[in-house]
Coordinates of C-alpha atoms in Angstrom, one line a residue:
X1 CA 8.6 21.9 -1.7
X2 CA 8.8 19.6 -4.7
X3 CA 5.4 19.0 -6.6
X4 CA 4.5 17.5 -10.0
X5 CA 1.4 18.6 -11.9
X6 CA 0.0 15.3 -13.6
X7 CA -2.7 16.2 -14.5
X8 CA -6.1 18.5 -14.6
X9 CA -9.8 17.7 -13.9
X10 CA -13.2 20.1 -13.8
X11 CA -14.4 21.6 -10.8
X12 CA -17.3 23.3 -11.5
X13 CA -17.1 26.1 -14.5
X14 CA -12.9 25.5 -13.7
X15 CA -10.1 23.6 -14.4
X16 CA -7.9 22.5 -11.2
X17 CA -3.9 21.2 -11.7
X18 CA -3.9 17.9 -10.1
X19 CA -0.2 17.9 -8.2
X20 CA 2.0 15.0 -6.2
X21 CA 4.2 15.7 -3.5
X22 CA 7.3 13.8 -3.7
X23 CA 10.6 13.6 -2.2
X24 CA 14.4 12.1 -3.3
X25 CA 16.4 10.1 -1.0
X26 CA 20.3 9.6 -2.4
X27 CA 21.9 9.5 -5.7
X28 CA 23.2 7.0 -8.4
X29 CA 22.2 5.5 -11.5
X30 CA 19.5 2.8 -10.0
X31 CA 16.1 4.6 -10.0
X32 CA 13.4 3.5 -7.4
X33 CA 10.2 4.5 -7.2
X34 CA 8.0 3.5 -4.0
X35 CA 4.5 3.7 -4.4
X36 CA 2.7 3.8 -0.8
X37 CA -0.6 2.2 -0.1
X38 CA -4.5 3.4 1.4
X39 CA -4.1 6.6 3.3
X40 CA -0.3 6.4 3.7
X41 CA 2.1 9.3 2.7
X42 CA 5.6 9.5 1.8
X43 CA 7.4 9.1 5.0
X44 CA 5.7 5.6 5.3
X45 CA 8.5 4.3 3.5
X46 CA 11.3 5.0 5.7
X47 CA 13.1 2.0 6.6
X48 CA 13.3 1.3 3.1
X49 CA 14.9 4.4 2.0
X50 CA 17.3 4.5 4.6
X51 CA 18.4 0.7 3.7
X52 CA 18.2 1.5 0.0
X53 CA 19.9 4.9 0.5
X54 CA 21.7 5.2 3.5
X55 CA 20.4 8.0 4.3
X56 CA 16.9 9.7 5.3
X57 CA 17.9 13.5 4.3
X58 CA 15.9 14.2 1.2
X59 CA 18.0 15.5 -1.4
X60 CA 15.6 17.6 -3.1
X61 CA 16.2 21.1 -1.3
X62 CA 13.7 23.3 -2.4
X63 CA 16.6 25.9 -2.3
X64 CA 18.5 24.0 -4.7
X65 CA 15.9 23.5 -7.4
X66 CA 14.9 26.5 -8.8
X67 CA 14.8 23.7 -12.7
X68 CA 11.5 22.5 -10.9
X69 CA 9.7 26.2 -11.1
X70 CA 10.9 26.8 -14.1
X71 CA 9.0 24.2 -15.7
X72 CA 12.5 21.8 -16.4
X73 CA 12.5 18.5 -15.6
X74 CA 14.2 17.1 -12.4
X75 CA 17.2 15.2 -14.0
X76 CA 17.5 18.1 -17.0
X77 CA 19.6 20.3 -14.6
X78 CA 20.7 17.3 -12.0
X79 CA 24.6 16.6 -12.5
X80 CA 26.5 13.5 -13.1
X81 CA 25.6 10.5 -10.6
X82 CA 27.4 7.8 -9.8
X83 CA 27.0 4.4 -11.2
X84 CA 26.8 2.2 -7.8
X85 CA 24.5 4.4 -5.8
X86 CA 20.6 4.3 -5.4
X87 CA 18.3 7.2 -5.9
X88 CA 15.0 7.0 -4.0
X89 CA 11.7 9.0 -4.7
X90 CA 8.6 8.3 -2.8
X91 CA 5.3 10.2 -3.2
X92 CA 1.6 11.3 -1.8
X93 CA -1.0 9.5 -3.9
X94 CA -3.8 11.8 -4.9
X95 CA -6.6 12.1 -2.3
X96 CA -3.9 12.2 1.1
X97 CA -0.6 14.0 2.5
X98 CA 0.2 17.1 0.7
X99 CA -1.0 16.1 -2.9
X100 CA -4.1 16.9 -4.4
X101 CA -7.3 16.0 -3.0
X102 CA -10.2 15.2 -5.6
X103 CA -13.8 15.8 -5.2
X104 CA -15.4 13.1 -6.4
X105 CA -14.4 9.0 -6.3
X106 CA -14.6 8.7 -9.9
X107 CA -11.4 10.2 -9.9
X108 CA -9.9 7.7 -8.3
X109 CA -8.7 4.2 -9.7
X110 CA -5.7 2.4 -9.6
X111 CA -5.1 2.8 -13.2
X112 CA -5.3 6.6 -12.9
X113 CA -3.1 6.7 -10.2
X114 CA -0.3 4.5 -12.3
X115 CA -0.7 7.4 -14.8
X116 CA 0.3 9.4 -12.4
X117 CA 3.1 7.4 -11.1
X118 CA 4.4 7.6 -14.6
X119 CA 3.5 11.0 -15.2
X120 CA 6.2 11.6 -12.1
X121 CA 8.6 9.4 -13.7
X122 CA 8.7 11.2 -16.9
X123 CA 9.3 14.6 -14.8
X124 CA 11.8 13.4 -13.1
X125 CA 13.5 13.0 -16.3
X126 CA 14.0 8.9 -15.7
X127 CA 14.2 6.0 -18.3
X128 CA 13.8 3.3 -16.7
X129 CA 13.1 2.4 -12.8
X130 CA 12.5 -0.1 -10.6
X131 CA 9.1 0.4 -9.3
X132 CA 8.3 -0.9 -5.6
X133 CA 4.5 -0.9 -4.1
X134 CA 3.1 -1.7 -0.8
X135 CA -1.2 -2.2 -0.4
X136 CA -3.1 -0.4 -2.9
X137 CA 0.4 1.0 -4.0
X138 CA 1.5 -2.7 -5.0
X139 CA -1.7 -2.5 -7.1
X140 CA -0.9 0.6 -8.4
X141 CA 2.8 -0.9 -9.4
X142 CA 0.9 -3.9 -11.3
X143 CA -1.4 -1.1 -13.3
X144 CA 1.4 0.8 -14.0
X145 CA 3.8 -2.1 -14.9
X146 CA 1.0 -3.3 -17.5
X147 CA 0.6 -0.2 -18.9
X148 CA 4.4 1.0 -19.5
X149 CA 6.5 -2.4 -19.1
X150 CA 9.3 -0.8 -21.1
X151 CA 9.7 1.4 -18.3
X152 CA 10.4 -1.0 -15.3
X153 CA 13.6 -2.8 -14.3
X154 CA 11.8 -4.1 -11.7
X155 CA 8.1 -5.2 -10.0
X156 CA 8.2 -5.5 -6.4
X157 CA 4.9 -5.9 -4.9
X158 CA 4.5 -5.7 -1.4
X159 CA 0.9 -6.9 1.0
X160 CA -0.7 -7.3 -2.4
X161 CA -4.0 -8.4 -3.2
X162 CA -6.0 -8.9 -6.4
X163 CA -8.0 -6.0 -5.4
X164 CA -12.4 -5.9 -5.5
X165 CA -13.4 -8.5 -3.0
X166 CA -9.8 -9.6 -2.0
X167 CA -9.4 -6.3 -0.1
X168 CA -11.7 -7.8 2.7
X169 CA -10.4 -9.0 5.4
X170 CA -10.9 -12.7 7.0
X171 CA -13.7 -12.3 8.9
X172 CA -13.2 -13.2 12.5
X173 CA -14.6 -11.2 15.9
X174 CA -11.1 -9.4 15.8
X175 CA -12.0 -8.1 12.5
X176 CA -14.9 -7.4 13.1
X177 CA -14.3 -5.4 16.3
X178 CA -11.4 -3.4 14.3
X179 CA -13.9 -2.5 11.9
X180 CA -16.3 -1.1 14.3
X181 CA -13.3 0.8 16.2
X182 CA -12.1 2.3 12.8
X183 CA -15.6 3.8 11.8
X184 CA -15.5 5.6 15.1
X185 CA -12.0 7.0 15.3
X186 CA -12.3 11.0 15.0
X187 CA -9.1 11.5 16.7
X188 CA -5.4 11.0 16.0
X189 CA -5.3 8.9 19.2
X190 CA -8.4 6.5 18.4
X191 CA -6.9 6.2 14.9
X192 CA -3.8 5.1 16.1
X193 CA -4.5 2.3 18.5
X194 CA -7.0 0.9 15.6
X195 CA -3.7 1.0 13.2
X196 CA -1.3 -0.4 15.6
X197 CA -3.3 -4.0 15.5
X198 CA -3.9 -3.9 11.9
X199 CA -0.3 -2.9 11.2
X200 CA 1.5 -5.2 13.2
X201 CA 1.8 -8.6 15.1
X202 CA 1.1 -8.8 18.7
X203 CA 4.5 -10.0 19.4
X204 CA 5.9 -7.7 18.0
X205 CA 3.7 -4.8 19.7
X206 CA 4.5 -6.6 22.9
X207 CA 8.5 -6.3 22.7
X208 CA 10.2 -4.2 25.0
X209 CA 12.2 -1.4 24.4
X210 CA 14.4 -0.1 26.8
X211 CA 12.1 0.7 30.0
X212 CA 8.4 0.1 27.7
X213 CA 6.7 -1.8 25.2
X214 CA 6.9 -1.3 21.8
X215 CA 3.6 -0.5 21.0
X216 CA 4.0 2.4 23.8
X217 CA 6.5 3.9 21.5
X218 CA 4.9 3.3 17.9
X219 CA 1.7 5.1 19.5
X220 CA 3.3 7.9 20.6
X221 CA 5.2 8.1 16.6
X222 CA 2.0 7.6 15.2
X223 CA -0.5 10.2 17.2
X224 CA 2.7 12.7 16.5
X225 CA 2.7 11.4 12.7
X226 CA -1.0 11.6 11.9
X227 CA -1.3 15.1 13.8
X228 CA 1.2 16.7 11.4
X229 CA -0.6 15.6 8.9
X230 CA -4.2 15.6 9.9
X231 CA -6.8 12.8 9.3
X232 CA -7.5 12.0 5.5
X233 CA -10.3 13.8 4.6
X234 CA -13.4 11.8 3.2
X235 CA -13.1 12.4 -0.3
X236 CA -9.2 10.9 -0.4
X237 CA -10.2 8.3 1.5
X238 CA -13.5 7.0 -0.2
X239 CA -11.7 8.0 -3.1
X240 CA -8.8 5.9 -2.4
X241 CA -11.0 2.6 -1.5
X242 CA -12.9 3.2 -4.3
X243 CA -9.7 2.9 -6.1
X244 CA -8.7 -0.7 -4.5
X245 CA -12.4 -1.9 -4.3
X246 CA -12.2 -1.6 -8.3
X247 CA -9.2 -2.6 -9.2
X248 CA -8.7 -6.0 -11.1
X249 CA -5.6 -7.4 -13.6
X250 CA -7.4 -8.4 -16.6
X251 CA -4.8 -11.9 -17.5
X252 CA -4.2 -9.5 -20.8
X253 CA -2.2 -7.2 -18.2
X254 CA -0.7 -10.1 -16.3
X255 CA 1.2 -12.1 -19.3
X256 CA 2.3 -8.5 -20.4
X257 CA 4.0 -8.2 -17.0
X258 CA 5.1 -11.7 -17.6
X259 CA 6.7 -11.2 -20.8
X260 CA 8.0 -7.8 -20.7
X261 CA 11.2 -9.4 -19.1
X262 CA 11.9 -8.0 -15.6
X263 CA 12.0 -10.0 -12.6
X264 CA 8.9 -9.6 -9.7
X265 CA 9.4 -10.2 -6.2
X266 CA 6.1 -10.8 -4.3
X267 CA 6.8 -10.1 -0.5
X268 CA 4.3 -10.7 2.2
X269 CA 3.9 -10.6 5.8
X270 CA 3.0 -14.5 6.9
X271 CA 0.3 -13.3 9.0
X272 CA -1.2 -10.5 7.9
X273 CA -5.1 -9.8 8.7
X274 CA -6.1 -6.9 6.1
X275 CA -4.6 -8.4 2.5
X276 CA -4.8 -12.1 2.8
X277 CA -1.6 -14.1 2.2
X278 CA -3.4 -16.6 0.0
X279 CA -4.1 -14.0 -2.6
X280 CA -0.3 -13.1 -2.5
X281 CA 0.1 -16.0 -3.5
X282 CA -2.3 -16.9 -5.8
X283 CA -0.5 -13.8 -8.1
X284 CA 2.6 -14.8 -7.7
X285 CA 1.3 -18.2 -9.4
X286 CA 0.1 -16.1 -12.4
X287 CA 3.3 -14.4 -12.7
X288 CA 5.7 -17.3 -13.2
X289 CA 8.3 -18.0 -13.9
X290 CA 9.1 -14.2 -13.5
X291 CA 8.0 -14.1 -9.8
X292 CA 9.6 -15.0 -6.8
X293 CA 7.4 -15.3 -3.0
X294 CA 9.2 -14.0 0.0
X295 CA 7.1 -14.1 3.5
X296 CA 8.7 -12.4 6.4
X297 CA 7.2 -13.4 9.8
X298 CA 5.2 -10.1 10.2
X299 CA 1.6 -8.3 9.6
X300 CA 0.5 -5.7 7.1
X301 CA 3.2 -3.1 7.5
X302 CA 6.2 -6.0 7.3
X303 CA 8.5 -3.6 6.0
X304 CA 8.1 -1.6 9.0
X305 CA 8.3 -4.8 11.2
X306 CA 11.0 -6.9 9.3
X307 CA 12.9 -3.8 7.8
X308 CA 16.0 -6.3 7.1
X309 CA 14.3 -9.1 5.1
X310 CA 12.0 -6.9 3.4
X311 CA 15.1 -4.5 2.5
X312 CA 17.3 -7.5 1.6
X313 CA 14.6 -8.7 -0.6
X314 CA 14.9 -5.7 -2.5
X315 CA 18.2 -5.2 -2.7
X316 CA 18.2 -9.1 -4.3
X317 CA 16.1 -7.6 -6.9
X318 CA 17.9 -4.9 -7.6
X319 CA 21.3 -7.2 -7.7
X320 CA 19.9 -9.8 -9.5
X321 CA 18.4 -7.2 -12.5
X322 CA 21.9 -5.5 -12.5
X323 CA 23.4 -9.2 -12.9
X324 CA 20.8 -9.9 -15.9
X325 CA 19.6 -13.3 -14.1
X326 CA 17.1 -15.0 -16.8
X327 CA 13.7 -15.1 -15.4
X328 CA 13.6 -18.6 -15.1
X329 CA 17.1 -18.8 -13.0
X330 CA 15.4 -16.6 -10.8
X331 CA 12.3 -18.4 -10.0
X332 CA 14.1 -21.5 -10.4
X333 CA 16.3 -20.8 -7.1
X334 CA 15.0 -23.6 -4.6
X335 CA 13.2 -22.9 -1.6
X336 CA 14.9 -21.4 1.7
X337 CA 14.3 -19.8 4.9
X338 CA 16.5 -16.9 5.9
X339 CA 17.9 -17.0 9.7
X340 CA 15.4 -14.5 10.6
X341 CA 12.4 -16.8 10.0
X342 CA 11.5 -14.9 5.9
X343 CA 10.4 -18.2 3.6
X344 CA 12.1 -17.6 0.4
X345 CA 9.8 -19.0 -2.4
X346 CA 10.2 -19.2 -6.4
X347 CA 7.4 -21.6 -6.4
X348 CA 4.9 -20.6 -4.4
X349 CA 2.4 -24.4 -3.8
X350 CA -0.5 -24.5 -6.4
X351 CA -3.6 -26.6 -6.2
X352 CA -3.9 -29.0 -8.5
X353 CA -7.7 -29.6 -9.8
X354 CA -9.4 -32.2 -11.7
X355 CA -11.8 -31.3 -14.1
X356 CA -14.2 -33.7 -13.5
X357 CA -17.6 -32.6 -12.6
X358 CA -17.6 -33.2 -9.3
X359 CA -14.9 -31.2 -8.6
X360 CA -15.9 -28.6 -10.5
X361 CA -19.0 -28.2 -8.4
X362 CA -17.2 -28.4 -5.3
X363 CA -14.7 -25.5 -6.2
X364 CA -17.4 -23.5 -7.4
X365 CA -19.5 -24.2 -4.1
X366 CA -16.1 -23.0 -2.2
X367 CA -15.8 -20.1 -3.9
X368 CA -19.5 -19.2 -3.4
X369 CA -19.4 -19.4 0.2
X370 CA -16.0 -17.4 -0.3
X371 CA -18.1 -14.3 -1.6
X372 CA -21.0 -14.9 0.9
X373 CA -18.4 -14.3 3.8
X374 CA -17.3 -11.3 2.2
X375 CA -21.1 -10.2 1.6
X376 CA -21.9 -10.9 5.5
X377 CA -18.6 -8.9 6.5
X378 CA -19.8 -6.3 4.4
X379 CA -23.4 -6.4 5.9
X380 CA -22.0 -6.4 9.7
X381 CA -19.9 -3.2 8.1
X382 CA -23.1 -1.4 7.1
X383 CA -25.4 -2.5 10.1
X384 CA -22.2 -0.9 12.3
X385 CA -22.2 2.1 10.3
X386 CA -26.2 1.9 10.8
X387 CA -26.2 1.4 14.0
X388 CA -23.5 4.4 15.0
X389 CA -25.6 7.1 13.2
X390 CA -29.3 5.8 14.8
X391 CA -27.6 6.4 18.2
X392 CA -26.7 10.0 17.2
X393 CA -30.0 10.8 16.0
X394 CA -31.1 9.4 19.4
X395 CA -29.0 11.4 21.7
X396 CA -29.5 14.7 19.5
X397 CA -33.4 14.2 19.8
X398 CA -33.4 12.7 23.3
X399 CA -35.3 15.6 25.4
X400 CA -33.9 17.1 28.1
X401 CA -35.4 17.3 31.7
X402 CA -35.7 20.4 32.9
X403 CA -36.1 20.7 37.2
X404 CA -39.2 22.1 38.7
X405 CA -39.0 25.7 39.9
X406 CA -40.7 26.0 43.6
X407 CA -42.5 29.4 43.9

């Protein structure tokens, strides 16, 4: 199987190789790498590859590849491509899947995991490429597009948020009661219900496909899915939402994605309920004239529920670098919505503020009681958690009645 060592960190008196588990999808001279989000793998990214590739059959055979154990790059030994096809390679982040999984969460932060993203570019043996992230892996796309612009054609981020407090959800009783399901799935099939609702619209879970619903058959995909793979362990996990709760573009890092002179698409599902649509939008602001807003009618995982829009957003990305559109032709396209329902946004609405006084009081009430929701969600979070381990105490110390033996 194909792995790349990007790095090395202590474990105890030792030194351990930190490796990534990737595959390639498809061949050609455009480069894409998809960067998946919290406690997804690889294969997350399916409908993509297949409507960026064609196809789904990795084209990495270990039996084909014996460059990689010699210590060669990827594309040292690879032979010629052609110019109009795509090649696709999509990884496990550190701390799920089959890569590495770190002890401790200070490994862990979405500028580390950019360095590995471009540590995997480099072994790959590729220039340049477009660089595609959903969740935590769109904030791992912004890192890494701060940190080595020269290297992108491309920024698409998809479900984004600005990371630290913007990863909490609205908070609302179906949040809440998410939350609370979440913290006590153990099994592949608690785990699945719980990510079926955060994943995906109700409509969409309620369509019916041949003689069942929908959500019949994603349950079914994902209790097989998250079997082969087991649970996340705790330390990815915490890891991992250590690396989102932290993560914040400095506006340094923003106006050097700005300026570096590839185009961004920002694409988000209208009604998602984990990374808030108004944060979407709020860094697609930042990044004009560069960035352009798409919003698909769809939840978290769009690209899983609108697989056409999100895919033919892409592809415009793709076309539109290969064309050389100026940044400002690109954001400067006028607002649209596609048959399928996808708003189609250069300029995604900005508030205008005074700067009176008054105002300026008001906005910084708003955004007061803004972080005291997110506090109270928090709270309700811990007092769950709380209240979940007080009622195993309980039943571990609750005595047990033993019946009276007549002589």
């Amino acid at each position: 199987m194909p792995y790349c060592e990007v790095g090395r960190y202590a474990d105890g008196d030792k030194w351990e190789g930190v490796r990534l588990f990737y595959r390639r999808y498809g061949s050609g001279a455009t480069k894409v790498l998809l960067v998946i989000g919290l406690a997804g793998t690889h294969d997350s990214w399916g409908p993509q590859i297949k409507g960026l590739t064609g196809s789904l059959e990795p084209s990495d055979d270990e039996a084909l590849r014996p460059d990689e154990e010699a210590g060669v790059g990827a594309a040292e030994a690879a032979p010629a491509e052609a110019d109009d096809g795509i090649e696709v390679c999509c990884f496990d982040n550190r701390g799920v899947g089959r890569s590495s999984v770190l002890p401790n969460k200070s490994y862990y932060s979405t500028a580390i995991m950019a360095t590995d993203a471009l540590a995997l570019i480099d072994h790959l043996g590729w220039k340049k490429a477009h660089v595609f992230g959903h969740s935590m892996g769109a904030m791992i796309a912004c890192k890494l597009a701060a940190m080595a612009p020269h290297r992108l054609c491309s920024l698409a981020l998809l479900n984004v948020t600005g990371g630290g407090f913007q990863c909490f959800p609205k908070v609302d009783a179906q949040m809440l009661s998410l939350a609370f399901r979440f913290l006590r799935a153990k099994t592949p099939e608690e785990r699945a219900l719980v990510d079926l609702e955060t994943h995906y619209t109700k409509e969409y879970l309620e369509e019916t496909v041949g003689s069942c619903t929908r959500r019949m058959v994603l349950y079914q995909e994902y209790v097989k899915g998250i079997s082969s793979t087991g649970m996340q362990s705790n330390c990815g996990f915490e890891g991992q939402v250590n690396a989102c709760w932290t993560h914040k573009m400095t506006t340094k890092e923003l106006d050097t994605i700005r300026s570096a002179g590839f185009l961004v698409s920002v694409i988000h599902g209208r009604y998602d309920i984990i990374a808030q649509l108004c944060h979407a939008k709020r860094l697609a602001e930042r990044l004009l004239p560069v960035a352009r807003m798409v919003v698909p009618h769809g939840a978290h995982l769009v690209s899983h529920e609108r697989p056409d829009e999100v895919n033919n957003a892409l592809m415009d990305l793709i076309k539109a670098t290969k064309s050389e559109i100026k940044p400002e032709e690109w954001s400067a396209q006028p607002e649209n919505t596609s048959e399928t329902g996808a708003l189609i946004s250069a300029r995604p609405i900005t508030v205008m503020v005074r700067t009176d006084a008054g105002v300026d009081a008001t906005a910084a009430v708003y955004n007061l009681l803004g972080k005291l929701q997110l506090s109270f969600l928090y709270l309700i979070g811990m007092i769950l958690m709380g209240f979940e381990l007080m009622r195993n105490i309980v039943r571990v110390m609750k005595p047990v009645r033993v019946a009276a033996i007549e002589s």
